[in-house]
JSON list of C-alpha atoms and ligand atoms in Angstrom, two decimals:
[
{"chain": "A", "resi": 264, "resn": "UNK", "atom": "CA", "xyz": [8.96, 72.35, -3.00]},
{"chain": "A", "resi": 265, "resn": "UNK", "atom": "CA", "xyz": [6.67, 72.96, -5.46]},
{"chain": "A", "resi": 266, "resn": "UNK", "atom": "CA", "xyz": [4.81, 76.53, -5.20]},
{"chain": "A", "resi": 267, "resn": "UNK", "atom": "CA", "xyz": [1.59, 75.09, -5.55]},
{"chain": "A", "resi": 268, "resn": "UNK", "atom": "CA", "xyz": [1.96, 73.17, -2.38]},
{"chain": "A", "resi": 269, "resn": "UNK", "atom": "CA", "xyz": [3.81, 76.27, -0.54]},
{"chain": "A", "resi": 270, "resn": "UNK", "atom": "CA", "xyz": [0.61, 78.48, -1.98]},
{"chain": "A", "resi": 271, "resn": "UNK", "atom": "CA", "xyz": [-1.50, 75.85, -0.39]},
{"chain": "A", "resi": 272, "resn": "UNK", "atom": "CA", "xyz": [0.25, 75.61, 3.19]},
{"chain": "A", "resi": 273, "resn": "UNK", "atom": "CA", "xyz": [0.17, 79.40, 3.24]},
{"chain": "A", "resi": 274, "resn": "UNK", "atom": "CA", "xyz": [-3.59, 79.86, 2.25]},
{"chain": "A", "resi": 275, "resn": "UNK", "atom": "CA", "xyz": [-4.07, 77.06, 5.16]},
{"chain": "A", "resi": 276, "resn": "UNK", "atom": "CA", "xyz": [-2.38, 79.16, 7.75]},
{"chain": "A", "resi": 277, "resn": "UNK", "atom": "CA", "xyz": [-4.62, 81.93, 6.75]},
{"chain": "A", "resi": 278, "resn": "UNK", "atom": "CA", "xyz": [-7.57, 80.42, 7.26]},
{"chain": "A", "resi": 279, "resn": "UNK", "atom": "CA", "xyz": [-7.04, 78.97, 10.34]},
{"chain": "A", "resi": 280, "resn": "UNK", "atom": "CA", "xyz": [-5.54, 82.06, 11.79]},
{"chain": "A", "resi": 281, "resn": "UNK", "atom": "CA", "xyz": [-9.60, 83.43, 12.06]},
{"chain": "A", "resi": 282, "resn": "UNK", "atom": "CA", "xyz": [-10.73, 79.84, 12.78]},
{"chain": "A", "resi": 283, "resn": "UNK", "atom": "CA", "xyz": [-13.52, 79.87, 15.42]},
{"chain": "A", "resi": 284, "resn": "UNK", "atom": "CA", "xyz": [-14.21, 75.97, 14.77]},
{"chain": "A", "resi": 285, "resn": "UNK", "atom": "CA", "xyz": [-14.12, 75.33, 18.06]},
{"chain": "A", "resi": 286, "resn": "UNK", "atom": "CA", "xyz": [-14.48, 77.25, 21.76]},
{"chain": "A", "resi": 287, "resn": "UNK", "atom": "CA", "xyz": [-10.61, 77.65, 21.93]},
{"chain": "A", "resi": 288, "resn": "UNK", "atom": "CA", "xyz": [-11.09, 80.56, 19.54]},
{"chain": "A", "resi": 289, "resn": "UNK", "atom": "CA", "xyz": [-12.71, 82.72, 22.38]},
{"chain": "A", "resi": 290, "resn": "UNK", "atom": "CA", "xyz": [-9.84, 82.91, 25.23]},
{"chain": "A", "resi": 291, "resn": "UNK", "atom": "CA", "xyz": [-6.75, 82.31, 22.50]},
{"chain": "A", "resi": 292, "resn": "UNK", "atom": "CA", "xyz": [-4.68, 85.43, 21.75]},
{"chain": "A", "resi": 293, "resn": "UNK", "atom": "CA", "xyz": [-3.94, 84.18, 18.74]},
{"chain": "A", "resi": 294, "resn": "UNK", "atom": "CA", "xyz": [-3.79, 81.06, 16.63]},
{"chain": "A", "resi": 295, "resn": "UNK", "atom": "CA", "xyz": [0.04, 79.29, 16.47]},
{"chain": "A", "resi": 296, "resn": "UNK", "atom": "CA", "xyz": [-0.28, 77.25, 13.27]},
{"chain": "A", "resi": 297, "resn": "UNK", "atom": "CA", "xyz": [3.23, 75.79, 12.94]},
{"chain": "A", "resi": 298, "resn": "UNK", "atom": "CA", "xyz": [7.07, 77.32, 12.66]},
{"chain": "A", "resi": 299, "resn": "UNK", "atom": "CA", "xyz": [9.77, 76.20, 10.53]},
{"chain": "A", "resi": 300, "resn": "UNK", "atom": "CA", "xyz": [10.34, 74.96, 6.88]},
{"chain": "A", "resi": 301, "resn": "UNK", "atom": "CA", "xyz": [7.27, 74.07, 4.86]},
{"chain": "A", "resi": 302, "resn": "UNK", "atom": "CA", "xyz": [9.46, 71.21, 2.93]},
{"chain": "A", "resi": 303, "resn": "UNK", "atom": "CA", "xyz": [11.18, 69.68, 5.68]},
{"chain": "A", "resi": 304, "resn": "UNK", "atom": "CA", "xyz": [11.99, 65.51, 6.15]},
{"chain": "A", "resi": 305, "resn": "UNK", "atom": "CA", "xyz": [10.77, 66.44, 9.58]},
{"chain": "A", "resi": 306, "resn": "UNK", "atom": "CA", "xyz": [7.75, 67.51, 11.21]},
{"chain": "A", "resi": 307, "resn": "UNK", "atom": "CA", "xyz": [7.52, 67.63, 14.92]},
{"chain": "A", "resi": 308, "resn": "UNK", "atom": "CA", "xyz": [3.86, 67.43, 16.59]},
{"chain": "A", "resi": 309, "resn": "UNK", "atom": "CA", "xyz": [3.38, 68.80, 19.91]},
{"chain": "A", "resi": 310, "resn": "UNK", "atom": "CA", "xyz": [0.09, 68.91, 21.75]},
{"chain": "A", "resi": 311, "resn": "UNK", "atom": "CA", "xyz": [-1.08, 72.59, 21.95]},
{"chain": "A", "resi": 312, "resn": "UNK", "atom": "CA", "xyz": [0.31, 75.95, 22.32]},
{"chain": "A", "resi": 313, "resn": "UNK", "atom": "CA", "xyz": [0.92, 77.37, 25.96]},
{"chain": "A", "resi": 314, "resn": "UNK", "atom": "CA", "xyz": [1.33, 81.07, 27.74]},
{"chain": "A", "resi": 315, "resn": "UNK", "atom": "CA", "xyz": [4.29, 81.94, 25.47]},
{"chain": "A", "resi": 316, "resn": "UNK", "atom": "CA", "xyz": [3.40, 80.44, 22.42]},
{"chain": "A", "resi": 317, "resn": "UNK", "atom": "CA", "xyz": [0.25, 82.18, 22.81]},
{"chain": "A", "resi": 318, "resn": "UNK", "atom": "CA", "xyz": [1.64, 85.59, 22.97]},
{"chain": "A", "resi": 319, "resn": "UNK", "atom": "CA", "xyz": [4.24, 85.43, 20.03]},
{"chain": "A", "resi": 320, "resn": "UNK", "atom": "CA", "xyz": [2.73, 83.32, 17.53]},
{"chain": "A", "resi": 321, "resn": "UNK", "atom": "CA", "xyz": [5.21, 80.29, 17.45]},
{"chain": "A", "resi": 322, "resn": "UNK", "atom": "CA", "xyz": [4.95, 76.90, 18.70]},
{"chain": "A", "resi": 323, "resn": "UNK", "atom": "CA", "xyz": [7.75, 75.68, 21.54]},
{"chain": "A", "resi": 324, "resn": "UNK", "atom": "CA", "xyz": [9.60, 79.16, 22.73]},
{"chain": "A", "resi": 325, "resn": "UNK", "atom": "CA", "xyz": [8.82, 78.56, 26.03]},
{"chain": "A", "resi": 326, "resn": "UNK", "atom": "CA", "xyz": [11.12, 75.61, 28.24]},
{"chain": "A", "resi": 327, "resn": "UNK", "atom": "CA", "xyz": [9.73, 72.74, 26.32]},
{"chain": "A", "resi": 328, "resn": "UNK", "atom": "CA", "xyz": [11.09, 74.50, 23.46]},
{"chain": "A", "resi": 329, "resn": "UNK", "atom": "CA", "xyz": [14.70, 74.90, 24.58]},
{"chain": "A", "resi": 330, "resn": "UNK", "atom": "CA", "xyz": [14.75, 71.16, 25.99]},
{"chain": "A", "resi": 331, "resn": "UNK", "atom": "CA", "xyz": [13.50, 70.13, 21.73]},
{"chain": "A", "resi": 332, "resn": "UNK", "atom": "CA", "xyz": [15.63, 73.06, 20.14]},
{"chain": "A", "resi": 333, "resn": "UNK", "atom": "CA", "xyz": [18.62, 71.22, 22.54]},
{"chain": "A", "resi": 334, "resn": "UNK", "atom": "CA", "xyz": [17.28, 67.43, 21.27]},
{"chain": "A", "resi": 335, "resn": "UNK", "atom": "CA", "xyz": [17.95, 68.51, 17.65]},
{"chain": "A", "resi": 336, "resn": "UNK", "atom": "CA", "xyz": [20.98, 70.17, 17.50]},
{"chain": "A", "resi": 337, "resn": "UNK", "atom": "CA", "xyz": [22.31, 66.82, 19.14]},
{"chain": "A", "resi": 338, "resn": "UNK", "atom": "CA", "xyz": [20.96, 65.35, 15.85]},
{"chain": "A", "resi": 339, "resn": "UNK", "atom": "CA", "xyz": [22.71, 68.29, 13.88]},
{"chain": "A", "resi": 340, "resn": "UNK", "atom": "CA", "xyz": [19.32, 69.88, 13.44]},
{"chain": "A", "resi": 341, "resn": "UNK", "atom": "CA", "xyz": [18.33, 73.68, 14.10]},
{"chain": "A", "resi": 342, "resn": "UNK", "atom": "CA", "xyz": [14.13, 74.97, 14.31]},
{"chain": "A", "resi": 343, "resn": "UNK", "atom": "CA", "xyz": [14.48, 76.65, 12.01]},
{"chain": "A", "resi": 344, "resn": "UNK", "atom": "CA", "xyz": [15.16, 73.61, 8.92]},
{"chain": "A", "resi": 345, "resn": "UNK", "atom": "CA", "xyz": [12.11, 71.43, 10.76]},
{"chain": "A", "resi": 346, "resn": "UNK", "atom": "CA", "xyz": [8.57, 72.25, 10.53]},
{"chain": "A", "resi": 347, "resn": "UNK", "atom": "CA", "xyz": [7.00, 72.39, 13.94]},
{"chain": "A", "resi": 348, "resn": "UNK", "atom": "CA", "xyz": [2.97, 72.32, 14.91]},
{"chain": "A", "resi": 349, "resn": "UNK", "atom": "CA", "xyz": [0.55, 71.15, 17.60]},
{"chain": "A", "resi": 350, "resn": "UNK", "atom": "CA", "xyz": [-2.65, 68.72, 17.86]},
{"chain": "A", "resi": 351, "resn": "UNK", "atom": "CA", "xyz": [-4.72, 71.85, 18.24]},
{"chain": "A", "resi": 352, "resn": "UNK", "atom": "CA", "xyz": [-3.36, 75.46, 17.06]},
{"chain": "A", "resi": 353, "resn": "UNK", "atom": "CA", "xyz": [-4.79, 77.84, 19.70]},
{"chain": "A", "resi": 354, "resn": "UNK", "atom": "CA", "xyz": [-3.92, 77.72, 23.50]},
{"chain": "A", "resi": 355, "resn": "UNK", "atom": "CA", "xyz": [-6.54, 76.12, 25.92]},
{"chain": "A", "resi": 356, "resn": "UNK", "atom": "CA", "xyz": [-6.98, 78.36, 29.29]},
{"chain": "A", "resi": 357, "resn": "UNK", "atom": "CA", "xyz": [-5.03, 77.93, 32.06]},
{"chain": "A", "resi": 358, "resn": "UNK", "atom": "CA", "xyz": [-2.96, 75.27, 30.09]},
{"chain": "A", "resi": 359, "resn": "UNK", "atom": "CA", "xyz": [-5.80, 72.40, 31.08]},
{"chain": "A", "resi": 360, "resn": "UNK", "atom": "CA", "xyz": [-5.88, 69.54, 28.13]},
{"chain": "A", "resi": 361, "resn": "UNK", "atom": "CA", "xyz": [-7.45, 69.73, 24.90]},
{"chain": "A", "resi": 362, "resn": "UNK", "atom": "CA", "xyz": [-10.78, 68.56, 24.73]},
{"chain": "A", "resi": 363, "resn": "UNK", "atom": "CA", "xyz": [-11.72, 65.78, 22.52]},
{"chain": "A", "resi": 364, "resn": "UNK", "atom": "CA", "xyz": [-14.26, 67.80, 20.55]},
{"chain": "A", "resi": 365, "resn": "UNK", "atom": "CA", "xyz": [-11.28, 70.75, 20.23]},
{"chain": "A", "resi": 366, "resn": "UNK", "atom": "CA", "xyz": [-8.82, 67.83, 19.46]},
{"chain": "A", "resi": 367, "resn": "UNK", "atom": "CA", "xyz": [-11.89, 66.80, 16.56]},
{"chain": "A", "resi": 368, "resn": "UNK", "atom": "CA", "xyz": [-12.37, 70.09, 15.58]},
{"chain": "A", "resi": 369, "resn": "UNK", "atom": "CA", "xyz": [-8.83, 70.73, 14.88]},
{"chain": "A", "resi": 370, "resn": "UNK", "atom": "CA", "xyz": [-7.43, 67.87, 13.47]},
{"chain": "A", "resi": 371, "resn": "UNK", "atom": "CA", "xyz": [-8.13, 68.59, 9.65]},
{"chain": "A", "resi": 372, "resn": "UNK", "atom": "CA", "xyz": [-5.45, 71.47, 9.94]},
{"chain": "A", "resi": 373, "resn": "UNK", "atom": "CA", "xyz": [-2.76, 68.72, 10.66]},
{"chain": "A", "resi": 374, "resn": "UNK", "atom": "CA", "xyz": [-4.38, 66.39, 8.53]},
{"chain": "A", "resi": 375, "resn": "UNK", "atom": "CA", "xyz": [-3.91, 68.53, 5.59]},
{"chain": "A", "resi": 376, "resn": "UNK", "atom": "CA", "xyz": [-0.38, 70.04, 6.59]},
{"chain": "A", "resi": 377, "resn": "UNK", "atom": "CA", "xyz": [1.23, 66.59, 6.74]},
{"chain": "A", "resi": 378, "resn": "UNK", "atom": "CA", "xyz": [0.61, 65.60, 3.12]},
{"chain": "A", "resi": 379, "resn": "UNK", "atom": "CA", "xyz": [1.42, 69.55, 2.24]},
{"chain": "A", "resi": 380, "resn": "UNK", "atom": "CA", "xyz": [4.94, 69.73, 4.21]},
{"chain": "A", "resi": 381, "resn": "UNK", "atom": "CA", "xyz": [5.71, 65.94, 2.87]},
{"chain": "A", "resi": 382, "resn": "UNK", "atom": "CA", "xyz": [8.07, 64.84, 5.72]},
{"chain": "A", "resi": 383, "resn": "UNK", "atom": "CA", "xyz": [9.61, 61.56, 5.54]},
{"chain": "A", "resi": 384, "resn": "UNK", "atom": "CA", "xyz": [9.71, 61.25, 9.53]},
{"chain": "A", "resi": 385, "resn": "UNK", "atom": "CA", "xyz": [6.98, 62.25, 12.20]},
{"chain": "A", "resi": 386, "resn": "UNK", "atom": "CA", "xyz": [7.67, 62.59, 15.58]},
{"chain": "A", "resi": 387, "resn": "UNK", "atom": "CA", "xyz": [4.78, 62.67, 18.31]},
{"chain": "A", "resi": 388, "resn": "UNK", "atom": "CA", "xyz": [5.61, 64.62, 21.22]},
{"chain": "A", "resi": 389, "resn": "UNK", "atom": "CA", "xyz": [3.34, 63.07, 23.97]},
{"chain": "A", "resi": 390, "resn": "UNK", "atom": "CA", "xyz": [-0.06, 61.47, 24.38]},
{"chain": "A", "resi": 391, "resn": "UNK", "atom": "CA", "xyz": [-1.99, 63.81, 22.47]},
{"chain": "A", "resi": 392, "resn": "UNK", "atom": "CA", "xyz": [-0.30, 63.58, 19.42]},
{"chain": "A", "resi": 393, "resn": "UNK", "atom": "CA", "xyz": [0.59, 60.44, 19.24]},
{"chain": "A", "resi": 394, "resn": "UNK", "atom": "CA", "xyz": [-2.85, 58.82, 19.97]},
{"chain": "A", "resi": 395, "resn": "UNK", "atom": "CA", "xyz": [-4.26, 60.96, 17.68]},
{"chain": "A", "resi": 396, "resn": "UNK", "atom": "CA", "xyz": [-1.61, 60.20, 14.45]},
{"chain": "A", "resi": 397, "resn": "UNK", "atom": "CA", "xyz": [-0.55, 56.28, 15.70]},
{"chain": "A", "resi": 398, "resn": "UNK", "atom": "CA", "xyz": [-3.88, 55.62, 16.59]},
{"chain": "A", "resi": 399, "resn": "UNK", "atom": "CA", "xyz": [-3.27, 53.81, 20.08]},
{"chain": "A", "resi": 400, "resn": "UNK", "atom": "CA", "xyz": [-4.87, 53.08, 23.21]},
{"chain": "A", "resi": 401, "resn": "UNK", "atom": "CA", "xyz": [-1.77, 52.74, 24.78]},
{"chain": "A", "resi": 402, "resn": "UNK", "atom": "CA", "xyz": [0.84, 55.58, 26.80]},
{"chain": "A", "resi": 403, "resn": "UNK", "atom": "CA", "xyz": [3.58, 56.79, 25.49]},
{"chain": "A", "resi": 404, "resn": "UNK", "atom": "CA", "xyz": [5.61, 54.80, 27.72]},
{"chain": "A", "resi": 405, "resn": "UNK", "atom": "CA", "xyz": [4.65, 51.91, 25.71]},
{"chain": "A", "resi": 406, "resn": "UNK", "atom": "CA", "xyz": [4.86, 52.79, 22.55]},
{"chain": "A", "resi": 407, "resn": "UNK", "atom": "CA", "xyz": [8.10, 55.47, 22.75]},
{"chain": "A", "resi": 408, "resn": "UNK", "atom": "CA", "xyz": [11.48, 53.34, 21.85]},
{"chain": "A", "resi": 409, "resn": "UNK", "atom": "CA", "xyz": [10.63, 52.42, 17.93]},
{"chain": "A", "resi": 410, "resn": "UNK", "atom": "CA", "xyz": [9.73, 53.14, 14.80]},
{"chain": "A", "resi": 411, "resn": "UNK", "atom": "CA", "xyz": [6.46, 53.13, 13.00]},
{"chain": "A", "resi": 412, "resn": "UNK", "atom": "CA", "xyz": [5.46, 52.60, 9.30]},
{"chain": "A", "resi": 413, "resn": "UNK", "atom": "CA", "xyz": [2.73, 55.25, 8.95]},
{"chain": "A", "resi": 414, "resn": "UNK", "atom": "CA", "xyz": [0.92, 55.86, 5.21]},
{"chain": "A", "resi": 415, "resn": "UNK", "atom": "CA", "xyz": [4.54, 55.79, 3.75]},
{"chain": "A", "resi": 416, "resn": "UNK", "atom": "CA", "xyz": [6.62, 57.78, 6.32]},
{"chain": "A", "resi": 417, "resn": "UNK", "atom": "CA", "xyz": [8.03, 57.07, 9.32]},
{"chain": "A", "resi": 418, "resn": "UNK", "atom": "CA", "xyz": [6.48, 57.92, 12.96]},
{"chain": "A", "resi": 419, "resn": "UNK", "atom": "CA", "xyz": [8.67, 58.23, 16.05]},
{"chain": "A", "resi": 420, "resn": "UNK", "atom": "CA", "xyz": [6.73, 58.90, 18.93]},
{"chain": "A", "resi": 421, "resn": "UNK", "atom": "CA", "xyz": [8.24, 60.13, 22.39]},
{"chain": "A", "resi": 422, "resn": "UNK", "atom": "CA", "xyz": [7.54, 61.78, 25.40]},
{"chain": "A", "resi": 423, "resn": "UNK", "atom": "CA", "xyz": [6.68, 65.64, 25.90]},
{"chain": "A", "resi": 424, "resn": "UNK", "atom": "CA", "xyz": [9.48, 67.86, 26.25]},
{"chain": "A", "resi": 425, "resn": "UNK", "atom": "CA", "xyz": [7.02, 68.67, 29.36]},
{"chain": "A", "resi": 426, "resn": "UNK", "atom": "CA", "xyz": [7.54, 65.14, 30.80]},
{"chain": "A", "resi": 427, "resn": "UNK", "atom": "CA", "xyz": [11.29, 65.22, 30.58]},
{"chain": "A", "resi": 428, "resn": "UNK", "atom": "CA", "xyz": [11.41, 68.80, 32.15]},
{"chain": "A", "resi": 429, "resn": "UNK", "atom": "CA", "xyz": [9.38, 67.20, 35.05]},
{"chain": "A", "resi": 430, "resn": "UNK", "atom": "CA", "xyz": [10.45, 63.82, 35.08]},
{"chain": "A", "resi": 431, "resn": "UNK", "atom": "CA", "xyz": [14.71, 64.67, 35.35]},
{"chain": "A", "resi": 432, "resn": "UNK", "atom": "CA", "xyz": [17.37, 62.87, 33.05]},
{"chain": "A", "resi": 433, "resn": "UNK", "atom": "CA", "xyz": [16.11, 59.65, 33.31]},
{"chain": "A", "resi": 434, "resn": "UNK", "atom": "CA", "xyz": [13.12, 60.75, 30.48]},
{"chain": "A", "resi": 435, "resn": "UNK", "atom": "CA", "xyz": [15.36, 63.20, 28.40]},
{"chain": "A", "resi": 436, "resn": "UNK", "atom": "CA", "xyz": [17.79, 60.18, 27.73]},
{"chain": "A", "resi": 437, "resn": "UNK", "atom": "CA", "xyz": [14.93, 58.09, 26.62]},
{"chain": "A", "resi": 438, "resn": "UNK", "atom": "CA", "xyz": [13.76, 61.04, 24.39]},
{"chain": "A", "resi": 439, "resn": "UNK", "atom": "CA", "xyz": [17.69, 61.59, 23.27]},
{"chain": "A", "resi": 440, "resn": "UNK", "atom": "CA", "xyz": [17.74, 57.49, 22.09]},
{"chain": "A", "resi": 441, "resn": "UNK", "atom": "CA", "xyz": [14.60, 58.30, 20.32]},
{"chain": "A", "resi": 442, "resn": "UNK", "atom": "CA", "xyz": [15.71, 61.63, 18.55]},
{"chain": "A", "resi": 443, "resn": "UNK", "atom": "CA", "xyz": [18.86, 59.63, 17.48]},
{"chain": "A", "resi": 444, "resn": "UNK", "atom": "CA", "xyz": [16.09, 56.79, 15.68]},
{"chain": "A", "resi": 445, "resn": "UNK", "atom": "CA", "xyz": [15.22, 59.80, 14.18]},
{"chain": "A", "resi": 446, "resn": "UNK", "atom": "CA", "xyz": [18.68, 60.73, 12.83]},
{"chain": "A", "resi": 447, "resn": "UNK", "atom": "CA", "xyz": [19.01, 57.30, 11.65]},
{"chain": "A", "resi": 448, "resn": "UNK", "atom": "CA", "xyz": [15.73, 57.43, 9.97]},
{"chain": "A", "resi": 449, "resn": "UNK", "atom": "CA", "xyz": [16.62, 60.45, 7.96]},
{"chain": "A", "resi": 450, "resn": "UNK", "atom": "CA", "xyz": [19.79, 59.34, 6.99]},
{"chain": "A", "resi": 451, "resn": "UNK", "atom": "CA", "xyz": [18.45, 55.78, 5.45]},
{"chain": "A", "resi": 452, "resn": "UNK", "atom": "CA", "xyz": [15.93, 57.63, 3.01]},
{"chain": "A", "resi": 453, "resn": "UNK", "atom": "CA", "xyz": [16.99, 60.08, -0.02]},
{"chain": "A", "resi": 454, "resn": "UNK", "atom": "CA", "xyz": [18.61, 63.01, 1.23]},
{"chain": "A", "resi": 455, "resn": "UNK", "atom": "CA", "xyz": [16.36, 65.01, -1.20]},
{"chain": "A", "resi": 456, "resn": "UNK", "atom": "CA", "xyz": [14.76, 67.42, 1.12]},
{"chain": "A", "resi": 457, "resn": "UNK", "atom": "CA", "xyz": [15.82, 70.14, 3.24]},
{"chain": "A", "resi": 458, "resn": "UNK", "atom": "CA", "xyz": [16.88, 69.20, 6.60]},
{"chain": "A", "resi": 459, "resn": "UNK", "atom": "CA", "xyz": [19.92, 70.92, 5.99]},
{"chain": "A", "resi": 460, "resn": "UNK", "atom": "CA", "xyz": [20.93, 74.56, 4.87]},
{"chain": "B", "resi": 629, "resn": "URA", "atom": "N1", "xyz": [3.91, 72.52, 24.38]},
{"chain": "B", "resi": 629, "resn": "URA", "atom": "C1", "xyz": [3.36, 72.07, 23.25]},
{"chain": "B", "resi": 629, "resn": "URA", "atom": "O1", "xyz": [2.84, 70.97, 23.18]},
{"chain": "B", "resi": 629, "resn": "URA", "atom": "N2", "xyz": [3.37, 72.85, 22.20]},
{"chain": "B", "resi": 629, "resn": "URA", "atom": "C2", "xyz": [3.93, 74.05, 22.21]},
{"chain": "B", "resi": 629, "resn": "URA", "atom": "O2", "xyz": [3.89, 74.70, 21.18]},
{"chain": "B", "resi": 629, "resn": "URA", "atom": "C3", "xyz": [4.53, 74.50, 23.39]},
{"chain": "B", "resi": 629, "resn": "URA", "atom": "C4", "xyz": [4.52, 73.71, 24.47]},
{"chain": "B", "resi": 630, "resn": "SF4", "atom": "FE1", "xyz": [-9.80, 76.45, 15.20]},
{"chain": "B", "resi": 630, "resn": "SF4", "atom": "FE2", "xyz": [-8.07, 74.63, 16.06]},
{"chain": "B", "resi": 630, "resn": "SF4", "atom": "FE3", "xyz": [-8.12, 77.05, 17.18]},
{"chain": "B", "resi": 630, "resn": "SF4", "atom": "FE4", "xyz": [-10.11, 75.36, 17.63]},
{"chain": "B", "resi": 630, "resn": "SF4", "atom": "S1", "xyz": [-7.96, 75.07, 18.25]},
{"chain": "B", "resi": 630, "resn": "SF4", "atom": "S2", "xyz": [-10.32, 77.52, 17.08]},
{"chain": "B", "resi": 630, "resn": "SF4", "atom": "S3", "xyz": [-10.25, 74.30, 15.65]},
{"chain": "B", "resi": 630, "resn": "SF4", "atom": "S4", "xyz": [-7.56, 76.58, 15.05]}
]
């Protein structure tokens, strides 16, 4: 990766780690921007940071993060090699939805780190992020179970590692079939970039 665009990331993360852009800011402990490598072929969205995340920093370390880390070492993948962020970077209270004018006031932090991490493939984890990134009107349920050409990369959406810890093994296998597009993905393009060590 190119310093410039690691200088970049990093000065990004900075700023949004005083961001009071929206009323998030006031009952967060701290902002979780993203984890994982800033050049990866992958970048995984989630929807926002919860009680854990909240407390250490880091996106997914609570169970939704165990049931993803599990979902990518099945495609020979560990965290740490994939760069991992949310639709909005600071925890809402009591875990209730984003807002849309949170979701708005957010959204130029992953519209900038996309272009800025470069990833080949996208994956959506949810509603949130994937209306926000396909765009849809649609549910997940519809649109999970393909591919999407998205402004020259590829976007997989699937559930939330929340829905599959709820909803039993009938939603992890449909997430496994779609984290295994996702392998296929990455294999058909240039290996060039670091999902590996
Ligand atoms: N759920 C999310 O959507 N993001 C996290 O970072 C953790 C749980
Ligand atoms: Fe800023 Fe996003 Fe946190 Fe709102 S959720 S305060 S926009 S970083």
């Amino acid at each position: 990766m190119d310093s410039k665009r690691l200088i970049e990331l990093a000065a990004l993360a900075t700023e949004a780690s005083g961001c009071t852009k929206c009323a998030l800011a006031e009952s967060r402990t701290q902002v979780v921007f993203a984890s994982g490598h800033p050049n990866s072929s992958l970048m995984i969205v989630g929807e926002a940071p919860g009680q854990n995340e909240d407390e250490q920093g880091l996106p997914f370390v609570g169970r939704s993060g165990d049931l993803l880390d599990e979902l990518l070492e099945m495609i020979g993948l560990d965290r740490k090699n994939v760069y991992i962020t949310n639709v909005v970077k600071c925890r809402p209270p009591k875990n209730r939805d984003p807002k849309p004018e949170e979701i708005e006031a957010c959204k130029p932090y992953l519209r900038d780190q996309v272009p800025l991490v470069d990833p080949t493939v996208v994956v959506t984890l949810g509603n949130f992020a994937t209306k926000l990134l396909l765009p849809t009107e649609e549910g997940i349920t519809k649109v999970r179970g393909r591919s999407y050409e998205w402004w020259a990369r590829w976007l997989v959406p699937t559930y939330h590692p929340a829905a599959a810890l709820r909803g039993g093994a009938k939603v992890k296998d449909l997430m496994q079939a779609d984290f295994w597009e996702v392998r296929r993905l990455l294999d058909s393009v240039e290996p060039t970039k670091a999902t590996s060590d």
